[in-house]
Amino acid sequence: MAPILGIWASAAQPPLYASSFDSIATVTVGAGGSSSITFSSIPSTYKHLQIRCLTKFSTVSNSDAYGIIQFNSDTNYLNYSTHGLYGDGASVGAYAVVQNSTVPGSYVMDTLFSGAGQTNMFATQVIDILEYTNTNKYKTVRSLSGWDANGSGWLQLTSGLWSSTSSVSSITLVDKSSARNFAQYSSFALYGIK
């Protein structure tokens, strides 16, 4: 049987193919919060990358708090696209943001940020960055995320595209509006998948 990697393998209990995952770096936000999280100098020795997140904002808001993921400090919105499917237990929906010059297309993080911002609780997310060193293709991302508030909540499956053939050497996670900080105890773990 072929190995099952990424989100599905990491979620299994006990984890499938545990030796296929190497811990690269972990960040836990300290007192005072943090405006962004960056993983830099990422080794190029893996097939894929995975980020596991547990996070909330230090500022509670009922407005949407969309987050973005940036590769190699690329802040040009035209290089990012995304599609998403979501549900809240009562309704479902879908969306797409494709190469818009004024709206970040890399909404790979939006459920995690929105849930945490609106409910003042931690949300979870697993992000897979596929074939991050392949210089013959654009980089694709998939994400499974959500949060729960005693029966109400949000679940989302997202796919993203970075229109660049560059190898990913750094990843930055930040609020789209740059108006919110990650709250203390938010944590981010980067893994390499062999």
PDB file of C-alpha atoms in Angstrom:
ATOM      1  CA  MET A   1       0.000   0.000   0.000  1.00  0.00           C
ATOM      2  CA  ALA A   2       1.324   3.459  -0.902  1.00  0.00           C
ATOM      3  CA  PRO A   3       2.052   5.832   1.996  1.00  0.00           C
ATOM      4  CA  ILE A   4      -0.711   8.276   2.938  1.00  0.00           C
ATOM      5  CA  LEU A   5       0.991  11.574   3.642  1.00  0.00           C
ATOM      6  CA  GLY A   6      -0.014  15.054   4.683  1.00  0.00           C
ATOM      7  CA  ILE A   7      -3.164  16.013   6.598  1.00  0.00           C
ATOM      8  CA  TRP A   8      -4.670  12.530   6.625  1.00  0.00           C
ATOM      9  CA  ALA A   9      -1.561  10.731   7.854  1.00  0.00           C
ATOM     10  CA  SER A  10      -0.837  13.280  10.567  1.00  0.00           C
ATOM     11  CA  ALA A  11      -4.423  13.104  11.869  1.00  0.00           C
ATOM     12  CA  ALA A  12      -4.516   9.324  12.230  1.00  0.00           C
ATOM     13  CA  GLN A  13      -4.342   7.754  15.704  1.00  0.00           C
ATOM     14  CA  PRO A  14      -1.784   6.349  16.094  1.00  0.00           C
ATOM     15  CA  PRO A  15      -0.046   8.438  13.401  1.00  0.00           C
ATOM     16  CA  LEU A  16       0.607   6.586  10.170  1.00  0.00           C
ATOM     17  CA  TYR A  17       4.205   6.533   8.994  1.00  0.00           C
ATOM     18  CA  ALA A  18       5.425   8.652  11.901  1.00  0.00           C
ATOM     19  CA  SER A  19       9.011   8.323  10.663  1.00  0.00           C
ATOM     20  CA  SER A  20       8.000  10.220   7.508  1.00  0.00           C
ATOM     21  CA  PHE A  21       7.631  13.473   9.487  1.00  0.00           C
ATOM     22  CA  ASP A  22      10.581  15.483  10.854  1.00  0.00           C
ATOM     23  CA  SER A  23      10.117  18.454  13.162  1.00  0.00           C
ATOM     24  CA  ILE A  24      11.851  21.501  11.641  1.00  0.00           C
ATOM     25  CA  ALA A  25      10.780  24.353  13.925  1.00  0.00           C
ATOM     26  CA  THR A  26       8.157  25.296  16.510  1.00  0.00           C
ATOM     27  CA  VAL A  27       7.031  28.775  17.556  1.00  0.00           C
ATOM     28  CA  THR A  28       4.944  29.525  20.647  1.00  0.00           C
ATOM     29  CA  VAL A  29       3.812  33.121  21.036  1.00  0.00           C
ATOM     30  CA  GLY A  30       4.862  34.774  24.272  1.00  0.00           C
ATOM     31  CA  ALA A  31       3.351  37.527  26.398  1.00  0.00           C
ATOM     32  CA  GLY A  32       2.412  40.564  24.367  1.00  0.00           C
ATOM     33  CA  GLY A  33       1.529  38.600  21.252  1.00  0.00           C
ATOM     34  CA  SER A  34       3.144  38.612  17.820  1.00  0.00           C
ATOM     35  CA  SER A  35       2.127  40.381  14.608  1.00  0.00           C
ATOM     36  CA  SER A  36       3.449  37.597  12.353  1.00  0.00           C
ATOM     37  CA  ILE A  37       5.063  34.182  12.370  1.00  0.00           C
ATOM     38  CA  THR A  38       7.954  33.413  10.024  1.00  0.00           C
ATOM     39  CA  PHE A  39       9.763  30.163   9.319  1.00  0.00           C
ATOM     40  CA  SER A  40      13.013  30.974   7.495  1.00  0.00           C
ATOM     41  CA  SER A  41      15.993  29.046   6.145  1.00  0.00           C
ATOM     42  CA  ILE A  42      13.749  26.040   5.501  1.00  0.00           C
ATOM     43  CA  PRO A  43      15.854  23.037   4.459  1.00  0.00           C
ATOM     44  CA  SER A  44      15.304  21.734   0.926  1.00  0.00           C
ATOM     45  CA  THR A  45      15.672  18.066   1.844  1.00  0.00           C
ATOM     46  CA  TYR A  46      11.980  17.094   2.035  1.00  0.00           C
ATOM     47  CA  LYS A  47       9.234  16.298  -0.450  1.00  0.00           C
ATOM     48  CA  HIS A  48       6.508  18.364   1.237  1.00  0.00           C
ATOM     49  CA  LEU A  49       6.032  20.674   4.231  1.00  0.00           C
ATOM     50  CA  GLN A  50       3.299  20.745   6.854  1.00  0.00           C
ATOM     51  CA  ILE A  51       2.352  23.443   9.367  1.00  0.00           C
ATOM     52  CA  ARG A  52       0.200  22.574  12.386  1.00  0.00           C
ATOM     53  CA  CYS A  53      -1.382  25.533  14.143  1.00  0.00           C
ATOM     54  CA  LEU A  54      -3.276  26.279  17.331  1.00  0.00           C
ATOM     55  CA  THR A  55      -4.024  29.965  17.512  1.00  0.00           C
ATOM     56  CA  LYS A  56      -6.204  32.913  18.431  1.00  0.00           C
ATOM     57  CA  PHE A  57      -5.966  36.695  18.219  1.00  0.00           C
ATOM     58  CA  SER A  58      -5.177  39.036  21.071  1.00  0.00           C
ATOM     59  CA  THR A  59      -7.984  41.334  19.842  1.00  0.00           C
ATOM     60  CA  VAL A  60     -11.541  39.974  19.730  1.00  0.00           C
ATOM     61  CA  SER A  61     -13.670  41.202  16.849  1.00  0.00           C
ATOM     62  CA  ASN A  62     -16.980  40.258  15.253  1.00  0.00           C
ATOM     63  CA  SER A  63     -15.661  41.296  11.860  1.00  0.00           C
ATOM     64  CA  ASP A  64     -13.901  38.880   9.544  1.00  0.00           C
ATOM     65  CA  ALA A  65     -10.203  38.575  10.282  1.00  0.00           C
ATOM     66  CA  TYR A  66      -8.739  36.969   7.214  1.00  0.00           C
ATOM     67  CA  GLY A  67      -5.204  35.727   7.339  1.00  0.00           C
ATOM     68  CA  ILE A  68      -2.652  35.174   4.624  1.00  0.00           C
ATOM     69  CA  ILE A  69       0.339  32.973   4.018  1.00  0.00           C
ATOM     70  CA  GLN A  70       3.310  34.411   2.139  1.00  0.00           C
ATOM     71  CA  PHE A  71       6.181  32.509   0.569  1.00  0.00           C
ATOM     72  CA  ASN A  72       9.710  33.939   0.284  1.00  0.00           C
ATOM     73  CA  SER A  73       8.460  37.388   1.425  1.00  0.00           C
ATOM     74  CA  ASP A  74       6.340  37.664  -1.756  1.00  0.00           C
ATOM     75  CA  THR A  75       3.629  40.255  -0.990  1.00  0.00           C
ATOM     76  CA  ASN A  76       2.337  40.601  -4.570  1.00  0.00           C
ATOM     77  CA  TYR A  77      -1.324  39.557  -4.336  1.00  0.00           C
ATOM     78  CA  LEU A  78      -1.387  38.709  -8.050  1.00  0.00           C
ATOM     79  CA  ASN A  79       0.812  35.685  -7.368  1.00  0.00           C
ATOM     80  CA  TYR A  80      -1.718  33.971  -5.089  1.00  0.00           C
ATOM     81  CA  SER A  81      -5.067  32.243  -5.652  1.00  0.00           C
ATOM     82  CA  THR A  82      -7.336  30.148  -3.445  1.00  0.00           C
ATOM     83  CA  HIS A  83     -10.594  28.177  -3.340  1.00  0.00           C
ATOM     84  CA  GLY A  84     -12.473  27.039  -0.269  1.00  0.00           C
ATOM     85  CA  LEU A  85     -15.389  24.911   0.943  1.00  0.00           C
ATOM     86  CA  TYR A  86     -16.870  25.574   4.393  1.00  0.00           C
ATOM     87  CA  GLY A  87     -19.702  24.704   6.725  1.00  0.00           C
ATOM     88  CA  ASP A  88     -20.979  25.820  10.114  1.00  0.00           C
ATOM     89  CA  GLY A  89     -23.372  23.000  10.968  1.00  0.00           C
ATOM     90  CA  ALA A  90     -26.370  24.834   9.522  1.00  0.00           C
ATOM     91  CA  SER A  91     -25.198  25.954   6.093  1.00  0.00           C
ATOM     92  CA  VAL A  92     -22.420  25.373   3.575  1.00  0.00           C
ATOM     93  CA  GLY A  93     -20.656  27.524   1.028  1.00  0.00           C
ATOM     94  CA  ALA A  94     -17.731  27.995  -1.297  1.00  0.00           C
ATOM     95  CA  TYR A  95     -15.541  30.864  -2.431  1.00  0.00           C
ATOM     96  CA  ALA A  96     -12.651  31.726  -4.719  1.00  0.00           C
ATOM     97  CA  VAL A  97     -10.114  34.549  -4.820  1.00  0.00           C
ATOM     98  CA  VAL A  98      -8.062  34.451  -7.998  1.00  0.00           C
ATOM     99  CA  GLN A  99      -5.158  36.807  -8.710  1.00  0.00           C
ATOM    100  CA  ASN A 100      -6.734  40.037  -7.468  1.00  0.00           C
ATOM    101  CA  SER A 101      -4.465  43.075  -7.238  1.00  0.00           C
ATOM    102  CA  THR A 102      -6.233  44.494  -4.154  1.00  0.00           C
ATOM    103  CA  VAL A 103      -7.327  41.364  -2.245  1.00  0.00           C
ATOM    104  CA  PRO A 104      -4.868  38.749  -0.990  1.00  0.00           C
ATOM    105  CA  GLY A 105      -5.507  35.473  -2.769  1.00  0.00           C
ATOM    106  CA  SER A 106      -3.639  33.400  -0.225  1.00  0.00           C
ATOM    107  CA  TYR A 107      -6.528  32.979   2.206  1.00  0.00           C
ATOM    108  CA  VAL A 108      -5.162  29.608   3.216  1.00  0.00           C
ATOM    109  CA  MET A 109      -5.454  30.687   6.830  1.00  0.00           C
ATOM    110  CA  ASP A 110      -8.844  32.378   6.928  1.00  0.00           C
ATOM    111  CA  THR A 111     -10.856  29.890   8.977  1.00  0.00           C
ATOM    112  CA  LEU A 112      -8.216  29.757  11.646  1.00  0.00           C
ATOM    113  CA  PHE A 113      -8.071  33.540  11.850  1.00  0.00           C
ATOM    114  CA  SER A 114     -11.800  34.214  11.527  1.00  0.00           C
ATOM    115  CA  GLY A 115     -12.764  31.601  14.074  1.00  0.00           C
ATOM    116  CA  ALA A 116     -10.214  32.783  16.564  1.00  0.00           C
ATOM    117  CA  GLY A 117     -11.058  36.449  15.997  1.00  0.00           C
ATOM    118  CA  GLN A 118     -14.825  36.109  16.324  1.00  0.00           C
ATOM    119  CA  THR A 119     -15.085  33.707  19.240  1.00  0.00           C
ATOM    120  CA  ASN A 120     -12.054  34.496  21.411  1.00  0.00           C
ATOM    121  CA  MET A 121     -11.029  30.843  21.418  1.00  0.00           C
ATOM    122  CA  PHE A 122      -8.277  28.795  19.893  1.00  0.00           C
ATOM    123  CA  ALA A 123      -8.768  27.368  16.417  1.00  0.00           C
ATOM    124  CA  THR A 124      -6.792  24.583  14.765  1.00  0.00           C
ATOM    125  CA  GLN A 125      -5.383  24.119  11.296  1.00  0.00           C
ATOM    126  CA  VAL A 126      -3.141  21.780   9.314  1.00  0.00           C
ATOM    127  CA  ILE A 127      -1.546  23.198   6.160  1.00  0.00           C
ATOM    128  CA  ASP A 128       0.263  21.065   3.562  1.00  0.00           C
ATOM    129  CA  ILE A 129       2.670  22.742   1.122  1.00  0.00           C
ATOM    130  CA  LEU A 130       3.231  20.263  -1.680  1.00  0.00           C
ATOM    131  CA  GLU A 131       6.500  19.772  -3.588  1.00  0.00           C
ATOM    132  CA  TYR A 132       7.863  23.003  -2.175  1.00  0.00           C
ATOM    133  CA  THR A 133      11.310  22.621  -3.808  1.00  0.00           C
ATOM    134  CA  ASN A 134      10.105  21.680  -7.298  1.00  0.00           C
ATOM    135  CA  THR A 135      11.266  24.487  -9.604  1.00  0.00           C
ATOM    136  CA  ASN A 136       9.296  23.124 -12.559  1.00  0.00           C
ATOM    137  CA  LYS A 137       5.844  23.901 -11.178  1.00  0.00           C
ATOM    138  CA  TYR A 138       3.797  26.397  -9.220  1.00  0.00           C
ATOM    139  CA  LYS A 139       3.349  25.614  -5.531  1.00  0.00           C
ATOM    140  CA  THR A 140       0.055  24.177  -4.294  1.00  0.00           C
ATOM    141  CA  VAL A 141      -1.277  24.282  -0.757  1.00  0.00           C
ATOM    142  CA  ARG A 142      -4.148  22.509   0.997  1.00  0.00           C
ATOM    143  CA  SER A 143      -5.548  23.244   4.405  1.00  0.00           C
ATOM    144  CA  LEU A 144      -8.036  21.705   6.829  1.00  0.00           C
ATOM    145  CA  SER A 145      -9.125  23.976   9.663  1.00  0.00           C
ATOM    146  CA  GLY A 146     -11.863  24.822  12.102  1.00  0.00           C
ATOM    147  CA  TRP A 147     -13.086  25.724  15.569  1.00  0.00           C
ATOM    148  CA  ASP A 148     -15.963  24.781  17.848  1.00  0.00           C
ATOM    149  CA  ALA A 149     -18.064  26.772  20.316  1.00  0.00           C
ATOM    150  CA  ASN A 150     -20.122  24.143  22.126  1.00  0.00           C
ATOM    151  CA  GLY A 151     -21.907  22.960  19.013  1.00  0.00           C
ATOM    152  CA  SER A 152     -21.555  25.991  16.782  1.00  0.00           C
ATOM    153  CA  GLY A 153     -18.383  26.588  14.868  1.00  0.00           C
ATOM    154  CA  TRP A 154     -16.734  26.367  11.487  1.00  0.00           C
ATOM    155  CA  LEU A 155     -14.982  23.771   9.337  1.00  0.00           C
ATOM    156  CA  GLN A 156     -13.139  24.544   6.125  1.00  0.00           C
ATOM    157  CA  LEU A 157     -11.158  22.803   3.406  1.00  0.00           C
ATOM    158  CA  THR A 158      -9.030  25.160   1.318  1.00  0.00           C
ATOM    159  CA  SER A 159      -6.709  24.855  -1.663  1.00  0.00           C
ATOM    160  CA  GLY A 160      -4.202  27.515  -2.640  1.00  0.00           C
ATOM    161  CA  LEU A 161      -1.737  28.296  -5.407  1.00  0.00           C
ATOM    162  CA  TRP A 162       1.438  30.376  -5.383  1.00  0.00           C
ATOM    163  CA  SER A 163       2.201  31.202  -9.020  1.00  0.00           C
ATOM    164  CA  SER A 164       5.947  30.851  -8.722  1.00  0.00           C
ATOM    165  CA  THR A 165       8.420  28.139  -9.645  1.00  0.00           C
ATOM    166  CA  SER A 166      10.837  29.262  -6.921  1.00  0.00           C
ATOM    167  CA  SER A 167      11.702  26.837  -4.171  1.00  0.00           C
ATOM    168  CA  VAL A 168      10.034  27.809  -0.886  1.00  0.00           C
ATOM    169  CA  SER A 169      12.693  28.883   1.613  1.00  0.00           C
ATOM    170  CA  SER A 170      10.572  30.958   4.002  1.00  0.00           C
ATOM    171  CA  ILE A 171       6.928  31.095   5.100  1.00  0.00           C
ATOM    172  CA  THR A 172       5.170  33.995   6.828  1.00  0.00           C
ATOM    173  CA  LEU A 173       1.728  33.846   8.447  1.00  0.00           C
ATOM    174  CA  VAL A 174       0.000  37.149   9.184  1.00  0.00           C
ATOM    175  CA  ASP A 175      -3.397  38.860   9.490  1.00  0.00           C
ATOM    176  CA  LYS A 176      -4.461  40.337   6.140  1.00  0.00           C
ATOM    177  CA  SER A 177      -5.171  43.761   7.614  1.00  0.00           C
ATOM    178  CA  SER A 178      -2.085  43.715   9.862  1.00  0.00           C
ATOM    179  CA  ALA A 179      -4.420  44.992  12.596  1.00  0.00           C
ATOM    180  CA  ARG A 180      -4.337  41.956  14.888  1.00  0.00           C
ATOM    181  CA  ASN A 181      -1.644  40.055  16.743  1.00  0.00           C
ATOM    182  CA  PHE A 182      -1.440  36.380  17.548  1.00  0.00           C
ATOM    183  CA  ALA A 183      -2.305  35.945  21.202  1.00  0.00           C
ATOM    184  CA  GLN A 184      -0.038  34.426  23.828  1.00  0.00           C
ATOM    185  CA  TYR A 185       0.166  30.604  23.686  1.00  0.00           C
ATOM    186  CA  SER A 186      -0.686  30.448  19.991  1.00  0.00           C
ATOM    187  CA  SER A 187       1.609  27.814  18.518  1.00  0.00           C
ATOM    188  CA  PHE A 188       2.914  26.886  15.082  1.00  0.00           C
ATOM    189  CA  ALA A 189       4.904  23.767  14.202  1.00  0.00           C
ATOM    190  CA  LEU A 190       6.650  23.207  10.877  1.00  0.00           C
ATOM    191  CA  TYR A 191       7.335  19.641   9.710  1.00  0.00           C
ATOM    192  CA  GLY A 192       9.168  18.190   6.750  1.00  0.00           C
ATOM    193  CA  ILE A 193       7.516  15.245   4.994  1.00  0.00           C
ATOM    194  CA  LYS A 194       9.912  12.771   3.392  1.00  0.00           C
TER     195      LYS A 194
END
